[in-house]
Coordinates of C-alpha atoms in Angstrom, one line a residue:
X1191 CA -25.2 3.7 -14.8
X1192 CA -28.4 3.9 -17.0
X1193 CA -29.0 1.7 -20.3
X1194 CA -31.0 3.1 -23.5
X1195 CA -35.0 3.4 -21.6
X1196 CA -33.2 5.2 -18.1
X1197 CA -33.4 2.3 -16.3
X1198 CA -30.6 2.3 -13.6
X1199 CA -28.2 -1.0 -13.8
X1200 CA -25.8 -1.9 -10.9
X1201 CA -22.5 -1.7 -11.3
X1202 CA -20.9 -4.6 -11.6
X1203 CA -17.3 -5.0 -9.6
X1204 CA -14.8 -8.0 -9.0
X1205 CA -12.9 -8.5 -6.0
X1206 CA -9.8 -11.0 -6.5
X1207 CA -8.0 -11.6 -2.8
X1208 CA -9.6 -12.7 0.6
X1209 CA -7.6 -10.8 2.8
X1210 CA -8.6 -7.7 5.1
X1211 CA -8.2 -5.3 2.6
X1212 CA -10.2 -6.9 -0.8
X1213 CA -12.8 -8.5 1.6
X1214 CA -13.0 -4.2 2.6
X1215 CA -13.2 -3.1 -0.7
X1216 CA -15.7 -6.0 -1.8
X1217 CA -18.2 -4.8 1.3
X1218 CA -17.9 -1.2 0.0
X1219 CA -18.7 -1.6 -3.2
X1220 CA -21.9 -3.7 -2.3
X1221 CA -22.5 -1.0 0.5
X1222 CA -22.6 1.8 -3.1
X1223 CA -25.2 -0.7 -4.7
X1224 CA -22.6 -2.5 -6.8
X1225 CA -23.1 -6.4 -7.5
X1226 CA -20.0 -7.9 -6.1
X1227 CA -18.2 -11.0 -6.9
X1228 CA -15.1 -12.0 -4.7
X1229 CA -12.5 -14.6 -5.9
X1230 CA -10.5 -16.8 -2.7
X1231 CA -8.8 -19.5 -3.5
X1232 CA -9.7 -21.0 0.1
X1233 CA -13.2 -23.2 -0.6
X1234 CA -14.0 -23.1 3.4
X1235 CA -13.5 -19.3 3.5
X1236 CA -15.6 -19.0 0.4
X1237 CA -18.3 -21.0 1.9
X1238 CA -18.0 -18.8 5.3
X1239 CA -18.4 -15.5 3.3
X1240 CA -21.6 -16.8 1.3
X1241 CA -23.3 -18.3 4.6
X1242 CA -22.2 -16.0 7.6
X1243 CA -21.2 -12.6 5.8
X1244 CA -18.1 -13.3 7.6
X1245 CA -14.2 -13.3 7.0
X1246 CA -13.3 -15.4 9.8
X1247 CA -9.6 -15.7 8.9
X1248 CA -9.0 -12.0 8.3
X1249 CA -11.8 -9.8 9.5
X1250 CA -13.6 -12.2 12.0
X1251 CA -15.7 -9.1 14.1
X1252 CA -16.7 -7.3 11.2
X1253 CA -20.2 -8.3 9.1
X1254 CA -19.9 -8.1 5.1
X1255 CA -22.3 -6.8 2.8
X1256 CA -24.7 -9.9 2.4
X1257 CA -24.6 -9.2 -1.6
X1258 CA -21.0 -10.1 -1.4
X1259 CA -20.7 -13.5 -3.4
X1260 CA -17.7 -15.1 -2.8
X1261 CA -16.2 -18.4 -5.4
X1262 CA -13.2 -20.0 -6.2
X1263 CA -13.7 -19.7 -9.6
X1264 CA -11.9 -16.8 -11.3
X1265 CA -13.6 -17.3 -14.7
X1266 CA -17.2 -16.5 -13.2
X1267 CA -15.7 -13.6 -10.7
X1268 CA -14.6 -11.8 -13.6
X1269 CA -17.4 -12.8 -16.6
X1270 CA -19.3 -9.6 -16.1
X1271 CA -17.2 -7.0 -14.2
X1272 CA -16.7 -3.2 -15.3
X1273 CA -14.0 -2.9 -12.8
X1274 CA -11.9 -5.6 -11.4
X1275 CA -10.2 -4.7 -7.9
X1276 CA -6.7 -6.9 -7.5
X1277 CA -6.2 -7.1 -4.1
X1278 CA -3.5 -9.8 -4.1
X1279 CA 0.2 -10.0 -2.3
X1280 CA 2.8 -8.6 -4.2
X1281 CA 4.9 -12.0 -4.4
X1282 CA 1.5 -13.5 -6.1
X1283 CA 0.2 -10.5 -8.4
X1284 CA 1.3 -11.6 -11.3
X1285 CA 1.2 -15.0 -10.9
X1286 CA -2.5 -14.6 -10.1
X1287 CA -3.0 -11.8 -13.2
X1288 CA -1.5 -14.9 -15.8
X1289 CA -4.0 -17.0 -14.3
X1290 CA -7.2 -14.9 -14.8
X1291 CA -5.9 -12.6 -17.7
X1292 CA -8.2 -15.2 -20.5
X1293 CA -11.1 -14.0 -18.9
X1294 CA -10.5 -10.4 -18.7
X1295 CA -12.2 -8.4 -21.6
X1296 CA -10.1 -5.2 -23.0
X1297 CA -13.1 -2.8 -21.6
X1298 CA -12.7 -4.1 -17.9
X1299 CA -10.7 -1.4 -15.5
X1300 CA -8.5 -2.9 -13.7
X1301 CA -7.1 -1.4 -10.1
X1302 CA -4.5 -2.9 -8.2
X1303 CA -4.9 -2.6 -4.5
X1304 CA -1.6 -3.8 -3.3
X1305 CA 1.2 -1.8 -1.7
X1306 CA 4.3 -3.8 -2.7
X1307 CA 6.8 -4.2 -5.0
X1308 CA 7.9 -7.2 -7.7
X1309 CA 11.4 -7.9 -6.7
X1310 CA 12.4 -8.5 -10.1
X1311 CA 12.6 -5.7 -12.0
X1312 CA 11.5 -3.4 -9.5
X1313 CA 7.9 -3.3 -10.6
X1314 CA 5.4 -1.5 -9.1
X1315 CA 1.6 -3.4 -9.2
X1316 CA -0.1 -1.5 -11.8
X1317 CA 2.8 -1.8 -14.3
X1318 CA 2.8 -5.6 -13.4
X1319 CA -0.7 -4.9 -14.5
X1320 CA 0.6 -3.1 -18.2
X1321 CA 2.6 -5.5 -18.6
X1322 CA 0.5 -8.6 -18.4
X1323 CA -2.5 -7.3 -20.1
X1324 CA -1.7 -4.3 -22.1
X1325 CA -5.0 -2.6 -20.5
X1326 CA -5.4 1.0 -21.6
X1327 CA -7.2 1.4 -18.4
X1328 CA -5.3 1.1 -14.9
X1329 CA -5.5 2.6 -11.7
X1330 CA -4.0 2.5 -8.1
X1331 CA -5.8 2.7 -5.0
X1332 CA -4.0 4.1 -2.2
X1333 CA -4.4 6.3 0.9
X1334 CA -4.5 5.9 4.6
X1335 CA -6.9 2.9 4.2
X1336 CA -6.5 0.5 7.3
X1337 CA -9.0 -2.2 6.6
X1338 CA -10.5 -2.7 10.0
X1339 CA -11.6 0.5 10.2
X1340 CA -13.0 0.7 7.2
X1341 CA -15.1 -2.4 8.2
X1342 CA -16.6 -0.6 11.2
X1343 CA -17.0 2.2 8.8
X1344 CA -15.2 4.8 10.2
X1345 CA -14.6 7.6 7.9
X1346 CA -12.0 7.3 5.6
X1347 CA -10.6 8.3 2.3
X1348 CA -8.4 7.3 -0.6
X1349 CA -7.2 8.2 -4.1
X1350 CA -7.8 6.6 -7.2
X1351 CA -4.3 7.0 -9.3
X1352 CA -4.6 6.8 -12.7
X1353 CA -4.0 8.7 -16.5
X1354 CA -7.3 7.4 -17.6
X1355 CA -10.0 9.9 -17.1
X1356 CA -12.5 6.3 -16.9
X1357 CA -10.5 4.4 -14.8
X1358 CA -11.0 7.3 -12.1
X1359 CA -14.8 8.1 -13.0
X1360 CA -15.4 4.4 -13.1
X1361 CA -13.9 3.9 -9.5
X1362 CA -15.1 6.9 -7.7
X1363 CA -18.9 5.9 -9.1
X1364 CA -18.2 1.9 -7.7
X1365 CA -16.3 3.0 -4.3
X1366 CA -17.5 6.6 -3.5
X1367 CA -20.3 6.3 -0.4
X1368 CA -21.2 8.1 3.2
X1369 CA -18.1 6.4 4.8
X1370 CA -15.6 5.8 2.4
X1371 CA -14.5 9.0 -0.1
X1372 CA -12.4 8.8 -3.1
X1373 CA -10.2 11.9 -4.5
X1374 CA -8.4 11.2 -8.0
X1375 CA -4.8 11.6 -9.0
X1376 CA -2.9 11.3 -12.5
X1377 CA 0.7 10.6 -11.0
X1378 CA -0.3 6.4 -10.9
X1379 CA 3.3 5.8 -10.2
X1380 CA 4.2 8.2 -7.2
X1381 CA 0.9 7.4 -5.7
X1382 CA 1.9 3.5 -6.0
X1383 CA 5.3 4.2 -4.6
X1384 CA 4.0 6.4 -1.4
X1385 CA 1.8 3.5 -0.4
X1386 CA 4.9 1.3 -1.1
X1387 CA 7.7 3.0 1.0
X1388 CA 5.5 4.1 3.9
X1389 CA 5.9 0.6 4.9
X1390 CA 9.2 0.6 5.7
X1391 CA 8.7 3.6 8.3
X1392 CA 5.8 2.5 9.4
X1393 CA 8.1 -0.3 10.9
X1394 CA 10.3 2.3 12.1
X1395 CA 7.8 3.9 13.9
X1396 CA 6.7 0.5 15.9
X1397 CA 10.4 0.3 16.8
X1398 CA 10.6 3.7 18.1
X1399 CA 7.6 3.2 20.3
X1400 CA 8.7 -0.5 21.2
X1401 CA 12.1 1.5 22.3
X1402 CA 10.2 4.0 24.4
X1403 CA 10.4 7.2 22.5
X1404 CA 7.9 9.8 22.7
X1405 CA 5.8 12.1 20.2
X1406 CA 8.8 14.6 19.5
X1407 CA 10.6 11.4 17.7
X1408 CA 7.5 10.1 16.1
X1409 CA 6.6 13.4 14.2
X1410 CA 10.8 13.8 13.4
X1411 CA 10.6 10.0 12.2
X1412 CA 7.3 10.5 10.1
X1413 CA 8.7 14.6 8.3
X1414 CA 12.4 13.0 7.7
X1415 CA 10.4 9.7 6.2
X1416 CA 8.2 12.1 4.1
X1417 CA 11.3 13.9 2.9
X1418 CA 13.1 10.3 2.5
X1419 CA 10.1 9.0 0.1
X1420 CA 9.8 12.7 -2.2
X1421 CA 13.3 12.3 -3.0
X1422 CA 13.4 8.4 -3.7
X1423 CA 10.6 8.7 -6.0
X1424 CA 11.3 12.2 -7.7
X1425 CA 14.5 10.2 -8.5
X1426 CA 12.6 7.5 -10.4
X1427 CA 10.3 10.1 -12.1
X1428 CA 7.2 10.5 -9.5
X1429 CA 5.9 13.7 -8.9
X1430 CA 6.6 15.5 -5.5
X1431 CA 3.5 17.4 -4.9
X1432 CA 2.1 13.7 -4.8
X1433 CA 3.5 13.3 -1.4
X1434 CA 1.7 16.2 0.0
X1435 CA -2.0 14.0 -0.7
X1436 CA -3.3 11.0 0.5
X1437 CA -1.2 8.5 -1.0
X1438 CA 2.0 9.9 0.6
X1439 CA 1.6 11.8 4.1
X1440 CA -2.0 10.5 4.4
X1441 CA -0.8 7.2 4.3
X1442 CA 2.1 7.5 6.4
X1443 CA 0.6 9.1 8.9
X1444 CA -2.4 6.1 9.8
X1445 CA 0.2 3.7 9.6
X1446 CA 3.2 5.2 11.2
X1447 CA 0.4 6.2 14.4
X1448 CA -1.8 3.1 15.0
X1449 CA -1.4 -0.4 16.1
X1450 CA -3.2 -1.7 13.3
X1451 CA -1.0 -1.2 11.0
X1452 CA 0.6 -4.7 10.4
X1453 CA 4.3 -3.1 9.7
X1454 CA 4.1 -0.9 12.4
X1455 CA 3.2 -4.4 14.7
X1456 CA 6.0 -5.9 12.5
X1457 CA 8.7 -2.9 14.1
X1458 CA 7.5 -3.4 17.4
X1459 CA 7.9 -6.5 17.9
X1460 CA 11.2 -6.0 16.6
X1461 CA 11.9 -2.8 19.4
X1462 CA 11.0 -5.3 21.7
X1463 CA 13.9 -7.7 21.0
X1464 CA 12.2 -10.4 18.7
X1465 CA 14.2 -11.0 15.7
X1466 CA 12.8 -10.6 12.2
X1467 CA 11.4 -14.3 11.8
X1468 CA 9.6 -14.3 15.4
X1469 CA 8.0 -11.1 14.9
X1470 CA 6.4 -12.2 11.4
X1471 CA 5.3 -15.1 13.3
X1472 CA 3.6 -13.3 15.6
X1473 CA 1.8 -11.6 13.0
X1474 CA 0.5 -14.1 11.5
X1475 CA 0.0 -11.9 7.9
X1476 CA 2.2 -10.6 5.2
X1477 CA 4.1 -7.4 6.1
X1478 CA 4.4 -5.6 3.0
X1479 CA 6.9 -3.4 4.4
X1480 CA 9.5 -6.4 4.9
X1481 CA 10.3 -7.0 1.6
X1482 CA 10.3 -3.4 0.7
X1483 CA 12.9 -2.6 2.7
X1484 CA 15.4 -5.2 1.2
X1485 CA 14.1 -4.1 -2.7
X1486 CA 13.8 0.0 -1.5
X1487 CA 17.7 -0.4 -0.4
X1488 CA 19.2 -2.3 -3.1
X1489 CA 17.7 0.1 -5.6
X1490 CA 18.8 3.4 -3.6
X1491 CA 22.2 1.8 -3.5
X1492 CA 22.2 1.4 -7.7
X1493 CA 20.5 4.7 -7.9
X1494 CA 23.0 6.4 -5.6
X1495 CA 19.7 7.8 -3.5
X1496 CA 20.2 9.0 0.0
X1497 CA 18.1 7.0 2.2
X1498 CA 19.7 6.7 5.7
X1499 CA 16.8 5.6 7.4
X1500 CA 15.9 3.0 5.0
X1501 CA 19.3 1.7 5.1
X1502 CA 19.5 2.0 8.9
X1503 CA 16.7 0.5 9.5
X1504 CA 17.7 -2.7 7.0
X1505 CA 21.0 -2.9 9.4
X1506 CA 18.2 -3.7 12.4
X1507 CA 16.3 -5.9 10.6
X1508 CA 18.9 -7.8 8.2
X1509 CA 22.5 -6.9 9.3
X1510 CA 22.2 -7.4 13.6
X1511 CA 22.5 -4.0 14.7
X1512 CA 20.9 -3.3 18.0
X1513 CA 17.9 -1.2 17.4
X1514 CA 19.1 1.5 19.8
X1515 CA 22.4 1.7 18.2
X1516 CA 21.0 2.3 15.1
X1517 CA 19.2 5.0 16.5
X1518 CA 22.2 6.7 18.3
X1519 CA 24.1 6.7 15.1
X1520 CA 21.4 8.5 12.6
X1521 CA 21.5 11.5 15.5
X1522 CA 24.9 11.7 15.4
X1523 CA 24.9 12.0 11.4
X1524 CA 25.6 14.6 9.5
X1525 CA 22.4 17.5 9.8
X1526 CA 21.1 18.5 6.5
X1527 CA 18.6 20.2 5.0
X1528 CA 14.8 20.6 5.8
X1529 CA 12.5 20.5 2.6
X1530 CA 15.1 19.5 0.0
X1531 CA 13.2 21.5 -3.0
X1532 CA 13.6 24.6 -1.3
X1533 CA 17.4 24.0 -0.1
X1534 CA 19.8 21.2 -1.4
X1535 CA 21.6 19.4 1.4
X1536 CA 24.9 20.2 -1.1
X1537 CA 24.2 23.4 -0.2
X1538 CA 23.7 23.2 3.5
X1539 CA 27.0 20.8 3.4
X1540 CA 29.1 23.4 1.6
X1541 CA 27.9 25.7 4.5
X1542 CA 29.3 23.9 7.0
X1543 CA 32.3 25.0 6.5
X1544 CA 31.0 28.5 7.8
X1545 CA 30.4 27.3 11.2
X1546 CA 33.0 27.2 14.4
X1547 CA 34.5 23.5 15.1
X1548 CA 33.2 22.2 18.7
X1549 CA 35.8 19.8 19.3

């Protein structure tokens, strides 16, 4: 950015959250040449980040940016941001966006970070966002973003989702640097669901391995989960060719694969016999991915989508059903069809009929 005489300005960007993921994003954006304020509401954690360049709580290995300045006070986080980063659990987005929303100027872009959805309503971040501030310009970040990586600064990209031609310029400009790259999308809400739903196979996957099964029955998991997802969200209006980028198969491949993937843990844990309350506590951070389940399920039952993975997988975690059992039972359904856009699984039903009986 340049004012009126050339001179180059740096960007100004706003980090609200202290977890792994805004405390990422914050060190980033400083690593671009951005001045960085991040809002915690955790004074000792504040006073850690401004005297060691450390996020002891959530990144504890990892140095941040030194011109990371962290505060408690919202107000002064936001006072001069172009672009205001909402890295905040779902079950406190909005409850966080009423709180700073008097400070927040109608300029301001404003990207939500978070891969969850509101229960109420079924609300997706950045519509939490439209709704509470009326912003004409809102993004989504999403991709296969695992934060600790991205702290070591290991290559990595992710897509800025948004129908504002700013919001995305603006982001790329404040985020874009040797390790971290960032493609732009228009479909905001089928990027924002893909980063939402992988979480619920991403605990499948954990399971799986927990259970002992191999590569063949990670990449059938991950392909019928990809196939699960496209036809959840087509139903609800996303775009399908959104799943083939960053935000959908990206995304569920990091955290379907790797053990740093908090839902993934979550679903091991689980394979390994703990029930759902024991293996959160041995996390020791919110799962995203435990919630979605619940909300993802209800809404495919209203919707009439056909999720049996999702809805198996809420038998393991909410209903008692042994793990293994639930396994056995979606191999013994009903075998459909591969890529549903090409072939409709009414058709490959109807052709069933075709075939010789075994029994």
């Amino acid at each position: 950015m340049s004012d009126k005489h050339g001179a180059e300005q740096r960007m100004q960007v706003a980090v609200l959250g202290g977890g792994s993921f805004g405390t990422a994003i914050a060190s980033i954006a400083a690593d671009n040449g951005a001045e960085v304020h991040q809002w915690l509401r955790d004074e000792a954690l504040v006073e850690q980040i401004n005297r060691e360049h450390r996020n002891g709580r959530y990144l504890p290995d990892y140095p941040i940016n030194p011109a990371v300045v962290a505060s408690t006070d919202l107000a002064e986080t936001v006072a001069k941001a172009a672009v205001v980063f909402i890295a905040i659990p779902s079950k406190a987005f909005r409850k966080v966006l009423r709180q700073v929303r008097p400070y927040l100027r109608p300029e301001q872009i404003l990207v939500s970070t978070t891969k969850g959805i509101e229960a109420d309503g079924f609300k997706l971040m950045s519509q939490v966002i439209e709704e509470e501030t009326g912003s004409s310009h809102i993004g989504a970040l999403s991709g296969p973003n695992l934060a600790a990586e991205i702290a070591q600064k290991h290559l990595t990209a992710t897509v800025i989702a948004s129908d504002d031609p700013v919001t995305r310029a603006y982001v790329q400009a404040a985020l874009g640097c040797s390790y971290f790259r960032v493609y732009a999308g228009n479909d905001r809400y089928g990027a924002e669901l893909g980063g939402s739903l992988k979480n619920i196979y991403a605990i499948a996957a954990g399971m799986a391995a927990a259970l002992g099964m191999g590569e063949n029955t990670r990449s059938m998991l991950m392909t019928r989960a990809l196939a699960e997802m496209s036809r959840f969200a087509v139903a609800l209006g996303a775009n399908p060719m959104t799943f083939l980028g960053l935000s959908g198969v990206g995304d569920l491949i990091v955290t379907c694969s790797s053990e740093l993937s908090r839902n993934y843990r979550v679903g091991y844990a689980l394979g390994q016999g703990h029930d759902l309350d024991s293996a959160i506590e041995v996390l020791g951070q919110v799962a995203e991915g435990v919630n979605t389940v619940k909300l993802v399920c209800e809404k495919a039952r209203q919707e009439e989508i056909y999720m049996p993975l999702a809805q198996g997988l809420y038998q393991v975690m909410f209903g008692g059903i042994p793990a293994k059992d639930m396994a056995k039972a979606l191999m013994e359904s009903e075998q459909s069809s591969d890529v549903e856009f090409m072939l409709s699984r009414e058709a490959v039903s109807r052709a069933h009929d075709l075939a010789p009986d075994n029994e």
